mmCIF file of C-alpha atoms in Angstrom:
data_model
loop_
_atom_site.group_PDB
_atom_site.id
_atom_site.type_symbol
_atom_site.label_atom_id
_atom_site.label_comp_id
_atom_site.label_asym_id
_atom_site.label_seq_id
_atom_site.Cartn_x
_atom_site.Cartn_y
_atom_site.Cartn_z
ATOM 1 C CA UNK A 1 13.377 -38.229 51.848
ATOM 2 C CA UNK A 2 12.602 -34.519 51.968
ATOM 3 C CA UNK A 3 16.171 -33.580 51.131
ATOM 4 C CA UNK A 4 19.021 -35.091 49.143
ATOM 5 C CA UNK A 5 22.355 -34.939 50.924
ATOM 6 C CA UNK A 6 25.846 -35.016 49.492
ATOM 7 C CA UNK A 7 27.348 -36.434 52.656
ATOM 8 C CA UNK A 8 30.918 -35.692 51.669
ATOM 9 C CA UNK A 9 32.271 -32.355 50.534
ATOM 10 C CA UNK A 10 35.032 -34.469 48.927
ATOM 11 C CA UNK A 11 32.591 -35.720 46.266
ATOM 12 C CA UNK A 12 34.292 -35.020 42.935
ATOM 13 C CA UNK A 13 32.755 -32.928 40.187
ATOM 14 C CA UNK A 14 33.009 -35.918 37.855
ATOM 15 C CA UNK A 15 30.863 -37.927 40.266
ATOM 16 C CA UNK A 16 28.269 -35.154 40.417
ATOM 17 C CA UNK A 17 28.204 -34.681 36.635
ATOM 18 C CA UNK A 18 27.777 -38.410 35.961
ATOM 19 C CA UNK A 19 25.405 -39.369 38.772
ATOM 20 C CA UNK A 20 22.090 -40.629 37.267
ATOM 21 C CA UNK A 21 20.004 -39.244 40.146
ATOM 22 C CA UNK A 22 21.612 -35.801 39.885
ATOM 23 C CA UNK A 23 21.108 -35.716 36.114
ATOM 24 C CA UNK A 24 17.459 -36.702 36.494
ATOM 25 C CA UNK A 25 16.433 -34.513 39.438
ATOM 26 C CA UNK A 26 18.936 -31.642 39.327
ATOM 27 C CA UNK A 27 20.123 -31.317 35.716
ATOM 28 C CA UNK A 28 21.408 -27.781 36.283
ATOM 29 C CA UNK A 29 23.835 -29.087 38.926
ATOM 30 C CA UNK A 30 25.118 -31.842 36.649
ATOM 31 C CA UNK A 31 25.501 -29.268 33.855
ATOM 32 C CA UNK A 32 27.380 -26.871 36.125
ATOM 33 C CA UNK A 33 29.770 -29.606 37.250
ATOM 34 C CA UNK A 34 30.352 -30.798 33.687
ATOM 35 C CA UNK A 35 31.238 -27.290 32.532
ATOM 36 C CA UNK A 36 34.104 -26.865 34.998
ATOM 37 C CA UNK A 37 37.568 -26.837 33.419
ATOM 38 C CA UNK A 38 38.693 -30.194 31.979
ATOM 39 C CA UNK A 39 38.044 -33.891 32.715
ATOM 40 C CA UNK A 40 41.376 -34.127 34.506
ATOM 41 C CA UNK A 41 40.491 -31.247 36.822
ATOM 42 C CA UNK A 42 36.921 -32.484 37.404
ATOM 43 C CA UNK A 43 38.324 -35.851 38.448
ATOM 44 C CA UNK A 44 40.112 -34.282 41.414
ATOM 45 C CA UNK A 45 38.071 -31.113 42.082
ATOM 46 C CA UNK A 46 35.507 -31.498 44.843
ATOM 47 C CA UNK A 47 32.111 -30.143 45.808
ATOM 48 C CA UNK A 48 33.466 -28.473 48.943
ATOM 49 C CA UNK A 49 36.477 -27.100 47.088
ATOM 50 C CA UNK A 50 34.424 -25.556 44.294
ATOM 51 C CA UNK A 51 32.033 -23.887 46.734
ATOM 52 C CA UNK A 52 34.835 -22.631 48.992
ATOM 53 C CA UNK A 53 37.491 -21.581 46.499
ATOM 54 C CA UNK A 54 39.211 -18.226 46.705
ATOM 55 C CA UNK A 55 38.254 -14.999 44.925
ATOM 56 C CA UNK A 56 38.839 -14.567 41.215
ATOM 57 C CA UNK A 57 40.881 -11.389 40.875
ATOM 58 C CA UNK A 58 44.321 -11.164 39.344
ATOM 59 C CA UNK A 59 45.296 -8.305 41.659
ATOM 60 C CA UNK A 60 44.525 -10.537 44.627
ATOM 61 C CA UNK A 61 46.393 -13.460 43.084
ATOM 62 C CA UNK A 62 49.357 -11.121 42.497
ATOM 63 C CA UNK A 63 49.550 -10.334 46.221
ATOM 64 C CA UNK A 64 47.634 -7.057 46.515
ATOM 65 C CA UNK A 65 45.133 -8.422 49.024
ATOM 66 C CA UNK A 66 41.510 -9.437 48.794
ATOM 67 C CA UNK A 67 40.394 -5.843 48.233
ATOM 68 C CA UNK A 68 43.241 -5.182 45.754
ATOM 69 C CA UNK A 69 44.973 -2.135 47.212
ATOM 70 C CA UNK A 70 48.504 -0.840 46.796
ATOM 71 C CA UNK A 71 50.883 0.077 49.626
ATOM 72 C CA UNK A 72 49.254 3.503 49.897
ATOM 73 C CA UNK A 73 45.841 1.916 50.428
ATOM 74 C CA UNK A 74 44.523 2.953 47.016
ATOM 75 C CA UNK A 75 42.107 0.617 45.232
ATOM 76 C CA UNK A 76 43.660 -0.801 42.067
ATOM 77 C CA UNK A 77 40.610 -2.248 40.340
ATOM 78 C CA UNK A 78 38.482 0.854 39.486
ATOM 79 C CA UNK A 79 41.172 2.452 37.327
ATOM 80 C CA UNK A 80 42.976 -0.758 36.398
ATOM 81 C CA UNK A 81 42.295 -3.820 34.266
ATOM 82 C CA UNK A 82 38.822 -4.735 35.488
ATOM 83 C CA UNK A 83 37.549 -6.675 32.467
ATOM 84 C CA UNK A 84 36.575 -9.681 34.575
ATOM 85 C CA UNK A 85 35.491 -7.971 37.783
ATOM 86 C CA UNK A 86 32.078 -7.419 39.352
ATOM 87 C CA UNK A 87 29.163 -5.538 37.821
ATOM 88 C CA UNK A 88 26.748 -6.313 40.678
ATOM 89 C CA UNK A 89 27.194 -6.013 44.422
ATOM 90 C CA UNK A 90 30.238 -3.835 43.853
ATOM 91 C CA UNK A 91 29.205 -0.690 45.719
ATOM 92 C CA UNK A 92 31.549 -1.634 48.562
ATOM 93 C CA UNK A 93 35.296 -2.286 48.478
ATOM 94 C CA UNK A 94 34.980 -5.869 47.188
ATOM 95 C CA UNK A 95 35.184 -5.850 43.384
ATOM 96 C CA UNK A 96 36.315 -9.427 42.697
ATOM 97 C CA UNK A 97 33.942 -12.117 41.434
ATOM 98 C CA UNK A 98 33.090 -15.336 43.191
ATOM 99 C CA UNK A 99 34.504 -18.145 41.024
ATOM 100 C CA UNK A 100 32.274 -21.052 42.057
ATOM 101 C CA UNK A 101 30.461 -22.714 39.166
ATOM 102 C CA UNK A 102 28.318 -24.875 41.465
ATOM 103 C CA UNK A 103 27.163 -22.131 43.837
ATOM 104 C CA UNK A 104 24.575 -20.490 41.517
ATOM 105 C CA UNK A 105 23.084 -23.904 40.737
ATOM 106 C CA UNK A 106 22.911 -24.792 44.430
ATOM 107 C CA UNK A 107 21.271 -21.449 45.235
ATOM 108 C CA UNK A 108 18.684 -21.999 42.516
ATOM 109 C CA UNK A 109 17.970 -25.357 44.173
ATOM 110 C CA UNK A 110 17.587 -23.727 47.628
ATOM 111 C CA UNK A 111 20.420 -25.902 48.914
ATOM 112 C CA UNK A 112 22.092 -25.644 52.302
ATOM 113 C CA UNK A 113 25.744 -26.005 53.305
ATOM 114 C CA UNK A 114 26.560 -28.507 56.036
ATOM 115 C CA UNK A 115 29.259 -27.148 58.364
ATOM 116 C CA UNK A 116 31.125 -28.713 61.287
ATOM 117 C CA UNK A 117 33.423 -27.104 63.818
ATOM 118 C CA UNK A 118 34.313 -26.865 67.521
ATOM 119 C CA UNK A 119 30.700 -26.025 68.418
ATOM 120 C CA UNK A 120 29.296 -28.970 66.474
ATOM 121 C CA UNK A 121 27.309 -29.194 63.259
ATOM 122 C CA UNK A 122 25.230 -26.428 61.728
ATOM 123 C CA UNK A 123 23.528 -25.641 58.433
ATOM 124 C CA UNK A 124 23.527 -22.440 56.364
ATOM 125 C CA UNK A 125 21.581 -21.548 53.234
ATOM 126 C CA UNK A 126 23.998 -21.456 50.313
ATOM 127 C CA UNK A 127 23.218 -17.813 49.467
ATOM 128 C CA UNK A 128 24.064 -16.842 53.058
ATOM 129 C CA UNK A 129 27.295 -18.829 53.030
ATOM 130 C CA UNK A 130 28.985 -16.215 50.834
ATOM 131 C CA UNK A 131 29.959 -12.779 52.162
ATOM 132 C CA UNK A 132 31.222 -9.652 50.404
ATOM 133 C CA UNK A 133 34.058 -8.478 52.700
ATOM 134 C CA UNK A 134 34.045 -4.868 53.830
ATOM 135 C CA UNK A 135 37.636 -4.932 55.053
ATOM 136 C CA UNK A 136 40.767 -6.985 54.549
ATOM 137 C CA UNK A 137 40.076 -8.699 57.877
ATOM 138 C CA UNK A 138 36.711 -10.082 56.756
ATOM 139 C CA UNK A 139 36.162 -13.573 55.426
ATOM 140 C CA UNK A 140 34.522 -14.369 52.086
ATOM 141 C CA UNK A 141 32.491 -17.150 53.668
ATOM 142 C CA UNK A 142 30.318 -17.575 56.746
ATOM 143 C CA UNK A 143 32.800 -19.978 58.306
ATOM 144 C CA UNK A 144 33.913 -19.478 61.867
ATOM 145 C CA UNK A 145 37.394 -20.326 63.109
ATOM 146 C CA UNK A 146 38.240 -24.025 62.687
ATOM 147 C CA UNK A 147 35.019 -24.817 60.812
ATOM 148 C CA UNK A 148 34.851 -26.714 57.527
ATOM 149 C CA UNK A 149 32.282 -27.642 54.919
ATOM 150 C CA UNK A 150 31.220 -31.282 55.254
ATOM 151 C CA UNK A 151 28.402 -31.590 52.732
ATOM 152 C CA UNK A 152 25.450 -30.067 50.886
ATOM 153 C CA UNK A 153 21.714 -30.770 51.259
ATOM 154 C CA UNK A 154 19.160 -30.072 48.534
ATOM 155 C CA UNK A 155 15.359 -30.057 48.939
ATOM 156 C CA UNK A 156 13.388 -32.717 47.129
ATOM 157 C CA UNK A 157 12.738 -31.425 43.616
ATOM 158 C CA UNK A 158 9.434 -32.935 42.440
ATOM 159 C CA UNK A 159 8.309 -31.208 39.258
ATOM 160 C CA UNK A 160 11.302 -28.871 39.188
ATOM 161 C CA UNK A 161 12.674 -27.735 35.817
ATOM 162 C CA UNK A 162 16.207 -26.386 35.891
ATOM 163 C CA UNK A 163 19.191 -25.442 33.753
ATOM 164 C CA UNK A 164 22.549 -23.682 33.901
ATOM 165 C CA UNK A 165 24.000 -21.528 31.136
ATOM 166 C CA UNK A 166 27.516 -20.094 31.031
ATOM 167 C CA UNK A 167 29.004 -17.560 28.615
ATOM 168 C CA UNK A 168 32.723 -18.032 27.985
ATOM 169 C CA UNK A 169 35.342 -16.435 25.803
ATOM 170 C CA UNK A 170 36.583 -19.944 25.008
ATOM 171 C CA UNK A 171 34.800 -23.240 25.514
ATOM 172 C CA UNK A 172 37.715 -25.130 27.056
ATOM 173 C CA UNK A 173 39.753 -24.441 30.201
ATOM 174 C CA UNK A 174 38.475 -20.920 30.736
ATOM 175 C CA UNK A 175 36.514 -19.079 33.400
ATOM 176 C CA UNK A 176 32.942 -18.092 32.536
ATOM 177 C CA UNK A 177 32.393 -14.394 31.949
ATOM 178 C CA UNK A 178 28.825 -14.695 33.227
ATOM 179 C CA UNK A 179 26.533 -17.536 34.230
ATOM 180 C CA UNK A 180 22.917 -18.083 35.219
ATOM 181 C CA UNK A 181 21.187 -20.945 36.980
ATOM 182 C CA UNK A 182 17.392 -21.113 36.911
ATOM 183 C CA UNK A 183 14.945 -23.473 38.623
ATOM 184 C CA UNK A 184 11.194 -23.198 38.081
ATOM 185 C CA UNK A 185 7.959 -25.095 38.636
ATOM 186 C CA UNK A 186 4.969 -24.953 36.290
ATOM 187 C CA UNK A 187 1.279 -25.637 36.851
ATOM 188 C CA UNK A 188 -0.991 -27.590 34.518
ATOM 189 C CA UNK A 189 -1.426 -24.485 32.352
ATOM 190 C CA UNK A 190 2.381 -24.177 31.964
ATOM 191 C CA UNK A 191 2.460 -21.044 34.088
ATOM 192 C CA UNK A 192 5.295 -20.489 36.548
ATOM 193 C CA UNK A 193 4.357 -21.145 40.183
ATOM 194 C CA UNK A 194 7.835 -20.737 41.669
ATOM 195 C CA UNK A 195 11.197 -19.561 40.384
ATOM 196 C CA UNK A 196 14.738 -19.030 41.605
ATOM 197 C CA UNK A 197 17.490 -17.370 39.562
ATOM 198 C CA UNK A 198 21.131 -17.096 40.621
ATOM 199 C CA UNK A 199 24.012 -15.502 38.739
ATOM 200 C CA UNK A 200 27.667 -16.440 38.773
ATOM 201 C CA UNK A 201 30.942 -14.658 37.990
ATOM 202 C CA UNK A 202 29.401 -11.179 38.088
ATOM 203 C CA UNK A 203 29.568 -10.227 41.786
ATOM 204 C CA UNK A 204 31.703 -10.815 44.902
ATOM 205 C CA UNK A 205 29.108 -13.403 45.920
ATOM 206 C CA UNK A 206 26.838 -15.557 43.781
ATOM 207 C CA UNK A 207 24.045 -13.099 42.976
ATOM 208 C CA UNK A 208 20.427 -13.967 43.779
ATOM 209 C CA UNK A 209 18.181 -12.283 41.193
ATOM 210 C CA UNK A 210 15.019 -12.122 43.301
ATOM 211 C CA UNK A 211 13.174 -9.518 41.238
ATOM 212 C CA UNK A 212 13.898 -11.344 37.998
ATOM 213 C CA UNK A 213 12.515 -14.583 39.456
ATOM 214 C CA UNK A 214 9.426 -12.845 40.822
ATOM 215 C CA UNK A 215 8.518 -11.406 37.435
ATOM 216 C CA UNK A 216 8.089 -14.943 36.064
ATOM 217 C CA UNK A 217 5.397 -15.966 38.565
ATOM 218 C CA UNK A 218 2.040 -16.489 36.877
ATOM 219 C CA UNK A 219 3.515 -16.273 33.383
ATOM 220 C CA UNK A 220 4.358 -18.812 30.736
ATOM 221 C CA UNK A 221 7.973 -19.074 29.633
ATOM 222 C CA UNK A 222 8.261 -17.221 26.357
ATOM 223 C CA UNK A 223 10.762 -15.100 24.486
ATOM 224 C CA UNK A 224 9.179 -12.001 26.052
ATOM 225 C CA UNK A 225 9.152 -13.248 29.650
ATOM 226 C CA UNK A 226 12.692 -14.628 29.348
ATOM 227 C CA UNK A 227 14.027 -11.327 28.000
ATOM 228 C CA UNK A 228 12.267 -9.400 30.784
ATOM 229 C CA UNK A 229 13.769 -11.681 33.435
ATOM 230 C CA UNK A 230 17.225 -11.205 31.952
ATOM 231 C CA UNK A 231 16.930 -7.430 32.068
ATOM 232 C CA UNK A 232 15.653 -7.426 35.644
ATOM 233 C CA UNK A 233 18.501 -9.733 36.675
ATOM 234 C CA UNK A 234 20.973 -6.927 35.951
ATOM 235 C CA UNK A 235 18.898 -4.104 37.417
ATOM 236 C CA UNK A 236 21.187 -1.914 39.490
ATOM 237 C CA UNK A 237 24.340 -3.143 37.766
ATOM 238 C CA UNK A 238 27.297 -0.778 38.068
ATOM 239 C CA UNK A 239 29.845 -1.736 35.416
ATOM 240 C CA UNK A 240 33.430 -0.652 35.874
ATOM 241 C CA UNK A 241 35.499 1.034 33.180
ATOM 242 C CA UNK A 242 36.181 -2.132 31.143
ATOM 243 C CA UNK A 243 33.433 -4.655 31.925
ATOM 244 C CA UNK A 244 30.116 -3.157 30.767
ATOM 245 C CA UNK A 245 29.889 -6.025 28.256
ATOM 246 C CA UNK A 246 29.041 -8.315 31.174
ATOM 247 C CA UNK A 247 25.605 -6.735 31.524
ATOM 248 C CA UNK A 248 24.502 -8.009 28.112
ATOM 249 C CA UNK A 249 26.137 -11.394 28.631
ATOM 250 C CA UNK A 250 24.326 -11.850 31.937
ATOM 251 C CA UNK A 251 20.974 -10.976 30.395
ATOM 252 C CA UNK A 252 21.604 -13.486 27.618
ATOM 253 C CA UNK A 253 22.576 -16.201 30.106
ATOM 254 C CA UNK A 254 19.334 -15.741 32.049
ATOM 255 C CA UNK A 255 17.248 -15.678 28.875
ATOM 256 C CA UNK A 256 18.771 -18.841 27.456
#
């Protein structure tokens, strides 16, 4: 088959992490699933749920809305406790981070989201499934009314090398501070012929580091090329008052 399809969005993270085919062909996806929370949570958490979960922002969770504003309409994040908020893609009003651990891995794999609704079935590239809202009326996902995620399809990965790396404050039961998923192909001379890099937990959407991936083409993977890719991955970052540390963590995640 040209593509591998998870036919049910209800597939658990434990199933994904332990599946022999996933571990062989898409090790970064198995790694990403295995890193989520605890065994108990992975046993009940699902593929569709992880991809579609709500924003990570304690102002939002405390009832201040997706864009975290007070009753006077003033943004709370820029001058508040923004240690875990976005450093990329935060030029607009959305300053939260997307919490999905699987999304960066799926983007690196060029996966597509299977969607079904009143108008039938359709398919969306994973990186286009996520949206940074510009107003409180906007959705975080490219889902229309009464649509739901039914599955994920991944292109056949012959010769693909991939890995996921997360940086956490604690190893157990904690959100990553930054994450990177990388998928590359090498020629006979060990030079990169294709590359995709996606970042997690640093932007309102999973962040596609196109320039960082492009800089690897035609090169061998070395300390120098890995460091350069890490730096380019954070080009244009705009840290807030308390989260500049995320820039270095993101560069390290890409490098490793």
